[in-house]
Tab-separated table of C-alpha atoms in Angstrom:
chain	number	residue	atom	x	y	z
A	1	MET	CA	37.232	-3.374	24.341
A	2	THR	CA	34.765	-1.290	25.899
A	3	THR	CA	31.262	-2.341	25.856
A	4	ASP	CA	29.883	0.958	24.098
A	5	ASN	CA	31.826	0.056	20.888
A	6	VAL	CA	29.224	-2.290	20.937
A	7	LEU	CA	26.785	-0.701	19.324
A	8	ILE	CA	24.693	-4.695	18.359
A	9	LYS	CA	24.508	-7.056	20.897
A	10	VAL	CA	22.092	-10.721	19.950
A	11	GLU	CA	21.505	-12.677	22.446
A	12	ASN	CA	20.243	-16.388	22.475
A	13	LEU	CA	18.458	-14.995	19.141
A	14	CYS	CA	15.515	-18.471	18.582
A	15	LYS	CA	13.220	-17.126	15.610
A	16	SER	CA	9.976	-19.913	14.484
A	17	PHE	CA	7.803	-19.660	11.325
A	18	GLY	CA	4.629	-21.878	13.095
A	19	GLU	CA	6.628	-25.271	13.905
A	20	VAL	CA	9.672	-24.288	11.635
A	21	GLU	CA	12.423	-23.658	13.719
A	22	VAL	CA	14.289	-21.083	11.331
A	23	LEU	CA	16.940	-20.006	13.990
A	24	LYS	CA	18.040	-20.933	17.146
A	25	GLY	CA	19.964	-19.375	19.282
A	26	ILE	CA	22.295	-17.052	17.734
A	27	ASN	CA	24.363	-14.477	19.537
A	28	ALA	CA	26.516	-11.991	17.764
A	29	GLU	CA	27.989	-8.679	18.488
A	30	ILE	CA	28.108	-6.449	15.798
A	31	LYS	CA	30.833	-3.332	17.059
A	32	LYS	CA	30.545	-0.121	14.929
A	33	GLY	CA	32.912	0.231	12.298
A	34	ASP	CA	32.601	-3.719	11.788
A	35	VAL	CA	31.827	-4.930	8.251
A	36	MET	CA	30.089	-8.094	9.133
A	37	VAL	CA	28.720	-10.607	6.577
A	38	VAL	CA	26.789	-12.679	7.165
A	39	ILE	CA	27.257	-15.752	4.737
A	40	GLY	CA	25.281	-19.243	4.260
A	41	ALA	CA	23.056	-21.674	1.895
A	42	SER	CA	18.934	-21.449	1.488
A	43	GLY	CA	17.062	-21.412	3.733
A	44	SER	CA	20.460	-21.391	6.182
A	45	GLY	CA	18.500	-18.749	8.299
A	46	LYS	CA	21.027	-15.959	7.599
A	47	SER	CA	18.102	-13.275	6.330
A	48	THR	CA	15.904	-14.343	8.765
A	49	PHE	CA	18.662	-13.605	10.959
A	50	LEU	CA	19.424	-10.014	8.830
A	51	ARG	CA	15.344	-8.836	9.262
A	52	CYS	CA	15.752	-9.869	12.752
A	53	LEU	CA	17.384	-7.287	13.899
A	54	ASN	CA	15.149	-4.243	12.967
A	55	LEU	CA	12.341	-6.692	13.766
A	56	LEU	CA	11.083	-6.702	10.384
A	57	GLU	CA	10.583	-10.454	11.829
A	58	GLU	CA	10.027	-10.619	15.806
A	59	PRO	CA	12.126	-12.847	17.368
A	60	THR	CA	11.059	-15.849	18.736
A	61	SER	CA	12.852	-15.181	21.810
A	62	GLY	CA	15.863	-13.423	22.651
A	63	LYS	CA	17.319	-10.733	23.515
A	64	ILE	CA	18.520	-7.690	20.944
A	65	MET	CA	20.565	-4.491	22.097
A	66	PHE	CA	20.579	-1.734	19.613
A	67	GLU	CA	22.664	0.940	21.121
A	68	GLY	CA	22.356	-0.429	24.781
A	69	THR	CA	18.542	-0.426	24.394
A	70	ASP	CA	16.711	-4.212	24.180
A	71	ILE	CA	14.349	-3.155	20.924
A	72	THR	CA	12.556	-6.817	21.250
A	73	ASP	CA	11.439	-5.608	24.579
A	74	ALA	CA	7.059	-4.779	24.157
A	75	SER	CA	7.350	-0.491	25.561
A	76	VAL	CA	10.575	0.497	22.534
A	77	ASN	CA	8.753	2.093	19.838
A	78	ILE	CA	10.914	0.159	17.306
A	79	ASN	CA	10.020	3.363	14.801
A	80	LEU	CA	12.329	5.580	16.196
A	81	HIS	CA	15.613	2.678	16.030
A	82	ARG	CA	14.157	1.929	12.063
A	83	GLN	CA	15.532	5.401	11.633
A	84	LYS	CA	18.731	3.657	12.938
A	85	MET	CA	19.401	0.927	11.096
A	86	GLY	CA	19.457	1.302	7.114
A	87	MET	CA	17.791	-1.726	5.182
A	88	VAL	CA	18.834	-2.473	1.809
A	89	PHE	CA	17.216	-4.867	-0.003
A	90	GLN	CA	17.748	-7.819	-2.587
A	91	GLN	CA	14.570	-6.014	-4.668
A	92	PHE	CA	14.489	-2.894	-4.392
A	93	ASN	CA	11.275	-1.958	-3.412
A	94	LEU	CA	11.382	1.452	-3.887
A	95	PHE	CA	8.349	3.728	-3.996
A	96	PRO	CA	7.503	3.184	-7.420
A	97	HIS	CA	5.027	6.240	-7.362
A	98	MET	CA	7.759	8.649	-6.493
A	99	THR	CA	10.142	10.520	-8.504
A	100	ILE	CA	13.767	9.475	-6.660
A	101	LEU	CA	14.284	12.448	-4.793
A	102	ARG	CA	10.960	11.817	-3.640
A	103	ASN	CA	11.745	8.107	-2.360
A	104	LEU	CA	14.991	10.128	-0.646
A	105	THR	CA	13.526	12.769	0.849
A	106	ILE	CA	10.533	11.164	2.332
A	107	GLY	CA	12.455	10.186	5.428
A	108	PRO	CA	14.153	13.159	6.309
A	109	ILE	CA	11.664	15.375	6.479
A	110	LYS	CA	8.704	13.068	7.352
A	111	LEU	CA	10.314	11.772	9.901
A	112	LEU	CA	13.729	13.389	10.955
A	113	LYS	CA	12.011	16.690	10.444
A	114	GLN	CA	14.444	18.265	8.673
A	115	SER	CA	13.285	21.271	6.113
A	116	LYS	CA	12.662	20.139	2.001
A	117	SER	CA	15.525	22.187	0.609
A	118	GLU	CA	18.127	20.295	3.207
A	119	ALA	CA	16.509	17.396	2.931
A	120	GLU	CA	17.422	17.539	-1.654
A	121	GLN	CA	20.667	19.099	-1.158
A	122	ASN	CA	21.377	16.632	0.988
A	123	ALA	CA	19.998	13.520	-1.716
A	124	ARG	CA	21.652	15.762	-4.214
A	125	LYS	CA	23.933	16.091	-3.169
A	126	LEU	CA	24.730	11.496	-1.936
A	127	LEU	CA	22.859	11.219	-5.695
A	128	GLU	CA	26.382	12.436	-6.704
A	129	ARG	CA	28.406	10.046	-4.838
A	130	VAL	CA	26.353	7.501	-6.697
A	131	GLY	CA	26.343	8.876	-10.204
A	132	LEU	CA	22.927	9.462	-10.364
A	133	ALA	CA	22.539	12.877	-9.670
A	134	ASP	CA	21.037	13.538	-13.013
A	135	ARG	CA	18.315	11.166	-12.624
A	136	ALA	CA	16.240	13.256	-9.278
A	137	ASP	CA	13.272	13.383	-11.425
A	138	ALA	CA	13.096	9.966	-12.973
A	139	TYR	CA	10.419	7.760	-10.936
A	140	PRO	CA	12.628	4.434	-10.171
A	141	SER	CA	10.193	2.577	-13.664
A	142	GLN	CA	12.984	4.332	-15.577
A	143	LEU	CA	15.893	2.720	-13.917
A	144	SER	CA	18.195	-0.136	-14.435
A	145	GLY	CA	17.842	-2.617	-11.924
A	146	GLY	CA	22.275	-1.686	-10.640
A	147	GLN	CA	20.298	2.266	-10.647
A	148	LYS	CA	17.638	1.750	-8.452
A	149	GLN	CA	20.455	-0.718	-5.427
A	150	ARG	CA	21.953	2.259	-5.813
A	151	ILE	CA	19.541	5.197	-5.473
A	152	ALA	CA	18.123	2.090	-2.078
A	153	ILE	CA	20.791	2.454	-0.845
A	154	VAL	CA	21.428	6.221	-0.554
A	155	ARG	CA	17.531	5.729	0.408
A	156	ALA	CA	18.967	4.128	3.395
A	157	LEU	CA	21.641	6.688	4.027
A	158	CYS	CA	19.378	9.926	3.523
A	159	MET	CA	18.058	9.025	7.417
A	160	ASN	CA	22.033	9.365	8.805
A	161	PRO	CA	21.936	5.898	10.000
A	162	ASP	CA	24.357	4.554	12.362
A	163	VAL	CA	24.174	0.791	10.879
A	164	MET	CA	23.453	-0.365	7.110
A	165	LEU	CA	21.742	-3.561	6.779
A	166	PHE	CA	22.008	-6.081	3.123
A	167	ASP	CA	19.516	-8.073	2.176
A	168	GLU	CA	21.147	-9.602	-0.709
A	169	PRO	CA	22.167	-6.363	-1.960
A	170	THR	CA	23.389	-8.062	-5.786
A	171	SER	CA	21.437	-11.337	-6.095
A	172	ALA	CA	18.112	-9.879	-7.680
A	173	LEU	CA	20.795	-8.058	-10.291
A	174	ASP	CA	21.632	-9.003	-13.962
A	175	PRO	CA	25.752	-9.661	-13.390
A	176	GLU	CA	27.243	-6.612	-14.838
A	177	MET	CA	25.485	-4.068	-12.643
A	178	VAL	CA	27.109	-6.406	-9.808
A	179	GLY	CA	29.804	-4.743	-9.619
A	180	GLU	CA	28.290	-1.148	-9.814
A	181	VAL	CA	26.173	-1.601	-6.135
A	182	LEU	CA	29.830	-3.496	-4.861
A	183	GLU	CA	31.686	-0.322	-5.290
A	184	VAL	CA	29.031	1.450	-3.424
A	185	MET	CA	29.160	-0.445	-0.397
A	186	LYS	CA	32.541	-0.583	-0.630
A	187	GLN	CA	33.038	2.985	0.154
A	188	LEU	CA	31.197	3.119	2.706
A	189	ALA	CA	32.968	0.114	4.114
A	190	ALA	CA	36.000	2.318	3.703
A	191	GLU	CA	34.135	4.847	5.561
A	192	GLY	CA	33.721	3.280	8.632
A	193	MET	CA	29.954	2.747	7.986
A	194	THR	CA	29.286	-0.045	10.550
A	195	MET	CA	27.076	-2.966	8.133
A	196	VAL	CA	25.650	-6.463	8.449
A	197	VAL	CA	25.908	-8.269	4.824
A	198	VAL	CA	24.147	-10.557	3.377
A	199	THR	CA	25.848	-12.001	0.590
A	200	HIS	CA	26.456	-14.406	-1.716
A	201	GLU	CA	29.111	-12.782	-2.984
A	202	MET	CA	32.494	-13.846	-1.612
A	203	GLY	CA	34.769	-12.236	-3.157
A	204	PHE	CA	32.994	-9.188	-1.311
A	205	ALA	CA	33.096	-11.235	1.819
A	206	ARG	CA	36.862	-11.257	1.842
A	207	GLU	CA	37.840	-7.754	0.576
A	208	VAL	CA	35.676	-5.253	2.818
A	209	GLY	CA	34.459	-8.048	5.962
A	210	THR	CA	35.481	-7.657	8.407
A	211	ASP	CA	33.728	-10.869	10.521
A	212	ILE	CA	32.846	-13.565	8.383
A	213	VAL	CA	29.580	-15.400	9.909
A	214	PHE	CA	28.502	-18.638	8.407
A	215	VAL	CA	25.106	-19.483	8.911
A	216	ASP	CA	23.955	-24.043	8.950
A	217	GLU	CA	20.379	-24.816	9.988
A	218	GLY	CA	19.578	-22.041	12.574
A	219	VAL	CA	22.978	-21.550	14.252
A	220	ILE	CA	26.181	-19.493	13.657
A	221	VAL	CA	28.658	-22.916	12.705
A	222	GLU	CA	31.432	-20.120	12.580
A	223	GLN	CA	33.362	-16.701	12.294
A	224	GLY	CA	36.423	-14.928	12.203
A	225	ASN	CA	38.025	-12.848	9.959
A	226	PRO	CA	37.847	-13.341	6.669
A	227	LYS	CA	41.623	-14.622	6.058
A	228	GLU	CA	41.089	-17.707	9.052
A	229	PHE	CA	37.733	-17.569	7.629
A	230	PHE	CA	38.514	-18.684	4.395
A	231	ASP	CA	42.334	-19.890	3.730
A	232	ASN	CA	41.653	-22.253	6.906
A	233	PRO	CA	38.216	-23.680	7.508
A	234	LYS	CA	37.583	-25.109	10.179
A	235	SER	CA	34.365	-26.803	10.728
A	236	PRO	CA	33.421	-29.582	7.576
A	237	ARG	CA	30.604	-28.305	7.421
A	238	LEU	CA	31.861	-24.978	6.101
A	239	GLN	CA	34.441	-26.645	4.645
A	240	ASP	CA	31.614	-28.854	2.371
A	241	PHE	CA	30.168	-24.331	1.389
A	242	LEU	CA	32.877	-23.173	0.742
A	243	SER	CA	34.056	-25.758	-1.873
A	244	LYS	CA	30.848	-25.808	-3.925
A	245	VAL	CA	31.331	-21.617	-3.780
A	246	LEU	CA	34.936	-21.248	-4.295
B	1	MET	CA	-46.952	10.741	-43.996
B	2	HIS	CA	-47.753	13.720	-42.894
B	3	ASP	CA	-49.729	12.125	-40.070
B	4	PHE	CA	-46.158	10.488	-39.237
B	5	PHE	CA	-44.596	13.879	-38.377
B	6	ASP	CA	-47.560	15.489	-36.434
B	7	SER	CA	-48.221	12.798	-34.026
B	8	ILE	CA	-44.291	12.753	-33.378
B	9	ALA	CA	-44.694	16.128	-33.351
B	10	ASN	CA	-47.651	15.979	-30.776
B	11	SER	CA	-45.530	12.811	-28.726
B	12	PHE	CA	-43.080	15.338	-27.510
B	13	THR	CA	-44.917	18.365	-27.007
B	14	LYS	CA	-47.450	16.149	-24.933
B	15	THR	CA	-43.673	14.918	-23.365
B	16	PHE	CA	-41.657	17.749	-23.039
B	17	ILE	CA	-43.523	21.210	-23.384
B	18	THR	CA	-47.085	20.289	-21.590
B	19	ASP	CA	-47.085	21.618	-18.360
B	20	ASP	CA	-42.861	22.048	-18.858
B	21	ARG	CA	-42.864	18.642	-18.121
B	22	TRP	CA	-38.812	19.391	-19.492
B	23	LYS	CA	-38.882	21.036	-15.319
B	24	GLN	CA	-39.616	18.451	-14.475
B	25	LEU	CA	-37.134	16.437	-16.124
B	26	LEU	CA	-33.961	18.343	-15.088
B	27	SER	CA	-35.801	18.257	-10.703
B	28	GLY	CA	-35.425	14.734	-11.828
B	29	LEU	CA	-32.102	14.366	-13.170
B	30	GLY	CA	-30.985	16.866	-9.667
B	31	VAL	CA	-32.575	14.676	-7.637
B	32	THR	CA	-31.016	11.824	-8.918
B	33	ILE	CA	-27.270	13.543	-8.838
B	34	GLN	CA	-27.624	13.872	-5.459
B	35	ILE	CA	-28.471	10.783	-4.343
B	36	THR	CA	-25.155	9.476	-6.211
B	37	ILE	CA	-22.815	12.679	-5.231
B	38	PHE	CA	-23.595	12.088	-1.168
B	39	ALA	CA	-24.596	8.934	-1.655
B	40	ALA	CA	-20.745	8.390	-3.531
B	41	ILE	CA	-19.176	10.046	-0.761
B	42	ILE	CA	-20.228	8.041	1.689
B	43	GLY	CA	-19.485	5.317	-0.132
B	44	ILE	CA	-16.076	5.944	-0.051
B	45	VAL	CA	-14.630	7.585	3.103
B	46	LEU	CA	-17.179	4.026	4.801
B	47	GLY	CA	-15.584	1.870	2.209
B	48	PHE	CA	-11.922	3.039	3.083
B	49	LEU	CA	-12.276	2.942	6.419
B	50	ILE	CA	-14.085	-0.280	6.690
B	51	ALA	CA	-11.653	-1.696	3.728
B	52	ILE	CA	-8.516	0.127	6.531
B	53	VAL	CA	-9.732	-2.412	9.708
B	54	ARG	CA	-10.011	-5.829	8.014
B	55	SER	CA	-6.791	-4.994	6.012
B	56	THR	CA	-4.880	-3.994	8.846
B	57	HIS	CA	-6.169	-6.739	10.246
B	58	ASP	CA	-4.901	-9.954	7.702
B	59	LEU	CA	-2.094	-8.531	7.456
B	60	GLN	CA	-1.064	-8.238	11.646
B	61	LEU	CA	-3.287	-10.390	13.755
B	62	ALA	CA	-4.103	-12.964	10.646
B	63	GLY	CA	-3.630	-16.473	12.569
B	64	LYS	CA	-1.660	-14.791	15.113
B	65	LYS	CA	-3.290	-14.865	18.719
B	66	CYS	CA	-4.498	-11.032	20.411
B	67	ARG	CA	-1.486	-10.055	22.595
B	68	LYS	CA	-3.276	-6.288	23.887
B	69	LEU	CA	-6.489	-5.388	23.742
B	70	SER	CA	-5.438	-3.454	20.975
B	71	ASP	CA	-5.913	-6.180	19.016
B	72	TYR	CA	-8.523	-7.409	20.926
B	73	ILE	CA	-10.490	-3.984	19.365
B	74	LEU	CA	-9.413	-4.548	15.791
B	75	LYS	CA	-10.635	-8.330	15.548
B	76	ILE	CA	-13.850	-6.800	16.762
B	77	ALA	CA	-14.465	-3.978	14.322
B	78	ASN	CA	-13.192	-7.366	11.918
B	79	ALA	CA	-15.682	-8.946	12.731
B	80	LEU	CA	-18.505	-6.250	12.434
B	81	CYS	CA	-17.170	-4.858	8.880
B	82	ASN	CA	-17.829	-8.751	8.340
B	83	ILE	CA	-21.195	-8.954	9.358
B	84	TYR	CA	-22.199	-5.459	7.649
B	85	ILE	CA	-20.397	-6.318	4.264
B	86	THR	CA	-22.216	-10.359	4.454
B	87	VAL	CA	-25.690	-8.439	5.308
B	88	ILE	CA	-25.646	-5.694	2.954
B	89	ARG	CA	-23.973	-7.279	-0.184
B	90	GLY	CA	-27.032	-10.250	0.887
B	91	THR	CA	-30.199	-8.125	0.225
B	92	PRO	CA	-31.315	-5.623	-2.560
B	93	VAL	CA	-29.978	-2.514	-2.200
B	94	VAL	CA	-34.753	-1.791	-2.611
B	95	ILE	CA	-34.691	-3.666	0.283
B	96	GLN	CA	-32.257	-1.377	2.170
B	97	LEU	CA	-33.945	1.904	1.043
B	98	MET	CA	-36.999	0.758	1.835
B	99	ILE	CA	-36.121	-0.850	5.581
B	100	MET	CA	-34.144	2.391	5.580
B	101	TYR	CA	-37.154	4.987	4.544
B	102	PHE	CA	-40.469	3.091	6.237
B	103	ILE	CA	-38.766	1.802	9.413
B	104	VAL	CA	-35.394	3.957	10.245
B	105	PHE	CA	-37.108	7.113	9.378
B	106	ALA	CA	-40.843	6.054	9.510
B	107	SER	CA	-41.272	9.303	11.885
B	108	SER	CA	-39.875	11.849	9.322
B	109	ARG	CA	-39.844	10.778	5.995
B	110	GLU	CA	-36.750	12.205	5.015
B	111	GLY	CA	-36.875	10.305	2.357
B	112	ILE	CA	-33.198	12.497	0.033
B	113	ILE	CA	-31.653	11.690	3.441
B	114	ALA	CA	-33.068	8.221	3.404
B	115	ALA	CA	-31.945	7.844	0.307
B	116	ILE	CA	-28.174	8.971	0.796
B	117	LEU	CA	-28.115	6.435	3.353
B	118	SER	CA	-29.086	3.813	1.970
B	119	PHE	CA	-27.037	4.226	-1.765
B	120	GLY	CA	-23.979	4.924	0.426
B	121	LEU	CA	-24.475	2.801	3.052
B	122	ASN	CA	-24.675	-0.068	-0.061
B	123	SER	CA	-21.613	0.850	-2.384
B	124	GLY	CA	-19.330	1.464	1.244
B	125	ALA	CA	-19.830	-2.603	1.113
B	126	TYR	CA	-18.017	-2.854	-2.284
B	127	VAL	CA	-16.633	0.488	-2.147
B	128	ALA	CA	-14.448	-1.387	1.421
B	129	GLU	CA	-13.839	-5.024	-0.642
B	130	ILE	CA	-12.257	-2.949	-3.375
B	131	VAL	CA	-10.379	-1.319	-2.082
B	132	ARG	CA	-9.364	-3.943	0.359
B	133	SER	CA	-8.179	-6.131	-2.527
B	134	GLY	CA	-6.432	-3.539	-3.608
B	135	ILE	CA	-4.155	-3.222	-0.226
B	136	MET	CA	-3.377	-6.361	0.027
B	137	SER	CA	-1.741	-6.291	-4.166
B	138	ILE	CA	0.022	-4.518	-3.045
B	139	ASP	CA	4.178	-5.838	-2.634
B	140	LYS	CA	4.752	-6.392	0.536
B	141	GLY	CA	8.142	-5.482	0.485
B	142	GLN	CA	6.672	-1.441	0.617
B	143	PHE	CA	5.120	-1.934	3.366
B	144	GLU	CA	8.568	-3.408	4.692
B	145	ALA	CA	10.786	-0.750	3.152
B	146	SER	CA	8.826	1.644	3.793
B	147	ARG	CA	8.923	0.481	8.001
B	148	SER	CA	12.654	-0.473	7.678
B	149	ILE	CA	12.147	3.571	7.009
B	150	GLY	CA	10.414	3.976	10.836
B	151	PHE	CA	7.806	4.669	9.562
B	152	ASN	CA	4.668	3.310	11.679
B	153	TYR	CA	1.841	1.469	10.471
B	154	LYS	CA	-0.496	4.399	9.871
B	155	ARG	CA	1.703	6.628	7.847
B	156	THR	CA	3.173	3.223	5.986
B	157	MET	CA	-0.773	3.574	4.128
B	158	LEU	CA	-0.786	7.012	4.200
B	159	TYR	CA	2.371	7.584	1.667
B	160	VAL	CA	3.327	4.471	0.318
B	161	ILE	CA	0.472	1.751	0.192
B	162	ILE	CA	-2.885	3.927	-0.480
B	163	PRO	CA	-1.617	5.976	-3.239
B	164	GLN	CA	-0.265	2.643	-4.478
B	165	ALA	CA	-3.491	1.052	-4.095
B	166	PHE	CA	-5.914	3.170	-4.714
B	167	LYS	CA	-3.901	4.189	-9.049
B	168	ASN	CA	-4.782	-0.438	-8.960
B	169	ILE	CA	-8.078	-0.182	-8.571
B	170	LEU	CA	-9.566	3.403	-9.827
B	171	PRO	CA	-11.134	1.786	-12.858
B	172	ALA	CA	-13.054	-0.439	-10.607
B	173	LEU	CA	-13.741	1.513	-8.061
B	174	GLY	CA	-15.076	3.585	-11.301
B	175	ASN	CA	-16.623	0.776	-12.214
B	176	GLU	CA	-18.347	1.003	-8.663
B	177	PHE	CA	-19.707	4.675	-9.812
B	178	ILE	CA	-21.596	4.185	-12.518
B	179	VAL	CA	-23.009	1.199	-10.603
B	180	LEU	CA	-24.625	3.757	-8.304
B	181	VAL	CA	-25.714	6.299	-10.509
B	182	LYS	CA	-27.987	3.567	-12.058
B	183	GLU	CA	-29.177	2.240	-8.511
B	184	THR	CA	-30.455	5.041	-7.540
B	185	SER	CA	-32.939	4.589	-9.854
B	186	VAL	CA	-35.174	2.402	-8.137
B	187	SER	CA	-35.563	5.890	-5.283
B	188	GLY	CA	-39.515	6.164	-6.695
B	189	TYR	CA	-39.758	2.861	-4.392
B	190	VAL	CA	-39.235	5.532	-1.861
B	191	ALA	CA	-41.821	9.114	-2.909
B	192	LEU	CA	-38.633	9.731	-4.344
B	193	HIS	CA	-38.779	12.089	-7.323
B	194	ASP	CA	-36.152	11.179	-9.493
B	195	LEU	CA	-34.992	10.873	-13.638
B	196	THR	CA	-36.910	7.320	-13.357
B	197	TYR	CA	-40.004	8.366	-11.132
B	198	VAL	CA	-40.145	11.054	-13.801
B	199	GLY	CA	-39.919	9.716	-16.726
B	200	ASN	CA	-42.541	7.257	-15.878
B	201	LEU	CA	-44.924	9.153	-14.675
B	202	ILE	CA	-44.794	11.200	-17.911
B	203	ARG	CA	-45.119	8.256	-19.081
B	204	SER	CA	-48.476	7.490	-17.188
B	205	ARG	CA	-50.138	11.012	-17.472
B	206	THR	CA	-49.001	11.001	-21.311
B	207	TYR	CA	-50.190	7.669	-22.686
B	208	GLU	CA	-46.938	8.181	-24.156
B	209	ALA	CA	-44.068	6.138	-23.579
B	210	PHE	CA	-40.990	5.787	-26.459
B	211	PHE	CA	-39.802	9.667	-25.672
B	212	PRO	CA	-40.232	9.917	-22.575
B	213	LEU	CA	-38.237	6.242	-21.796
B	214	ILE	CA	-35.937	6.968	-24.493
B	215	THR	CA	-35.533	10.433	-22.917
B	216	VAL	CA	-34.402	8.515	-19.279
B	217	ALA	CA	-32.004	6.907	-21.182
B	218	LEU	CA	-29.693	8.380	-22.992
B	219	ILE	CA	-30.076	11.640	-19.913
B	220	TYR	CA	-28.008	8.605	-17.576
B	221	LEU	CA	-25.818	7.275	-21.184
B	222	ILE	CA	-24.994	10.624	-20.464
B	223	ILE	CA	-23.700	10.627	-16.935
B	224	VAL	CA	-22.031	7.187	-17.537
B	225	LEU	CA	-20.431	8.149	-19.947
B	226	LEU	CA	-19.314	11.550	-18.667
B	227	LEU	CA	-18.506	9.340	-15.755
B	228	SER	CA	-16.265	7.448	-17.556
B	229	PHE	CA	-14.327	9.856	-19.032
B	230	LEU	CA	-13.666	12.113	-16.226
B	231	LEU	CA	-12.230	8.516	-14.780
B	232	LYS	CA	-9.734	8.200	-17.406
B	233	LYS	CA	-8.177	10.499	-17.265
B	234	LEU	CA	-8.021	10.794	-13.415
B	235	GLU	CA	-6.367	6.746	-14.151
B	236	ARG	CA	-4.226	8.704	-16.977
B	237	ARG	CA	-2.948	11.256	-14.544
B	238	LEU	CA	-2.052	9.033	-11.907
B	239	ARG	CA	-0.168	6.821	-14.391
B	240	SER	CA	2.804	9.443	-15.022
B	241	SER	CA	5.109	7.410	-13.070
B	242	ASP	CA	4.741	3.943	-14.853
B	243	HIS	CA	6.547	4.339	-18.006
């Protein structure tokens, strides 16, 4: 495996909130085309780990190498790197005062310097793919949760990112809407998008994940391919966790 | 009965017609409007600037140590803004107006400029707190979504936060401008012939209190009603994204 195949390399990542140590030295490698699924109990630090990857949380110590650059270095312009890292949130966080089309095109127009027509054409093409082409001129408040999350995914995709980060993308959805969002994510994975997904959807992890990571109390307790991970968990903590969620 | 109507007609004539007093009222109205409009512009600009300094400080530095030079500058700017707001809100506007006119503008006695400046500076402090509350009321997820796309802090404010905050604070801002219109009625303290001053002048010249004072009150009321109407219209337009 050559090193330039590694998209994100996390070295000894630590994060504290005041006195509370949330991450206690995480090491991980995400290669191009990987779908890393991060699971763990709430409060284990899995979301904090994900949010550190694009520096929404500033790590207390440790390194995050993204495409060969240490983005924790203060001299790095993080905004340029964030353009290459799409992020999807639990609460969607669409911009409520803009139409869907504007939500999708404001980044490409203002940051990637695309022309309005170019950005809109691209946005409409992606909307088509998630089955929401007819909602381009609607406002976020007119959409269901599942539709909002699909739009949020498209918004990230419009920036043409190298990796997509998902922070519990289905946790705020009504059960009947989870499927449509997971379907879009599966499609993305099948097209070779590199993804890091924090989720409680074990079915998705098993089916789509290439690398499953179990985080507990701020450290990676166990990691492996889905088959090994789910069929043959080694650590007692993971066995205990899986017995509760499966 | 006849006498009664005669005396009403007489006071009406004295109040409005004699010496072209209606023209004085009109020019008083002009002064009031002029002060209000320019003070409002100063108030808005100043208020937004202060609010952005204060909320940037609260969002980025609260409880953290300064690390860069810009952090220290922000901290000092925030402290200055705090002092400004405390002083302005802690003293009567009429005192501020007199300080501006009799001390700051002592040599030139530019009444109108002194009034515009003091009402503008006064309004700015209130607008700042209104805007800050609007910015702080926007969900943290909106900041994060914008930053995750790659927008820097400035552009996040500009495209995502301020437009939403503005919509939320519009009623409070409208209220502030309604208050401002009426606050300018103390301009007479610095020898300005604004609407209130002219009304009172006519009262003292004619010994008629009813027409001058009620007329002045009605004119303020009409201005405020007009302002409320325009604000409501703007609110409705901005609400087009809510369904």
